[in-house]
Steps between C-alpha positions, in 0.01 A plus 500: 500500500147631551424654837151417627527708816165672536488879481324714760200537267483122445517435873227758555272336242574155646397631842176646362416168332594299810283715727205479261539122475527460879194713568267435207589157358670256736242507784224391261676284240431164666130578526483603135663170403212312663240662272421276203277739305724721280241777496518522880872454547618788280563790737384810312550723803860384535572587139342842549728559800802387300401738219496787749872430553561481125615139512328424169721749319847449644668445163285741300709804399427820691405681178200262478402544865698208640764482770779437249683253721778281367460124466700412812287727719187344354626148571604589856149630565334195345706270718335662799150454356571139402635419846164607643280337231615375162147521360481872564847557356420309181161666456646848537786411265250380238323834529829680446578293192170610348584864575844465345345385173315829478820708486 
């Protein structure tokens, strides 16, 4: 049977993602949802802040400058982002998919 008990590192990364989501995403998500113009609703500054944490490269191997996290850690982090705002989580995930194609 597979054990999905989170490791210390996974719990640490979950906490980082949860704190980022609570501070930078959740307080503003409802207001962003009210904006109908896609050019105004995309939060460039939020993505820049997330990039400072390396969230766009969680699954990129360390030898290519990524964090080299395993899939479960990545998913645990994305659950935290999605709980705050699914639009942000999907947008950042799409960015990561594009990066993965470059490897």
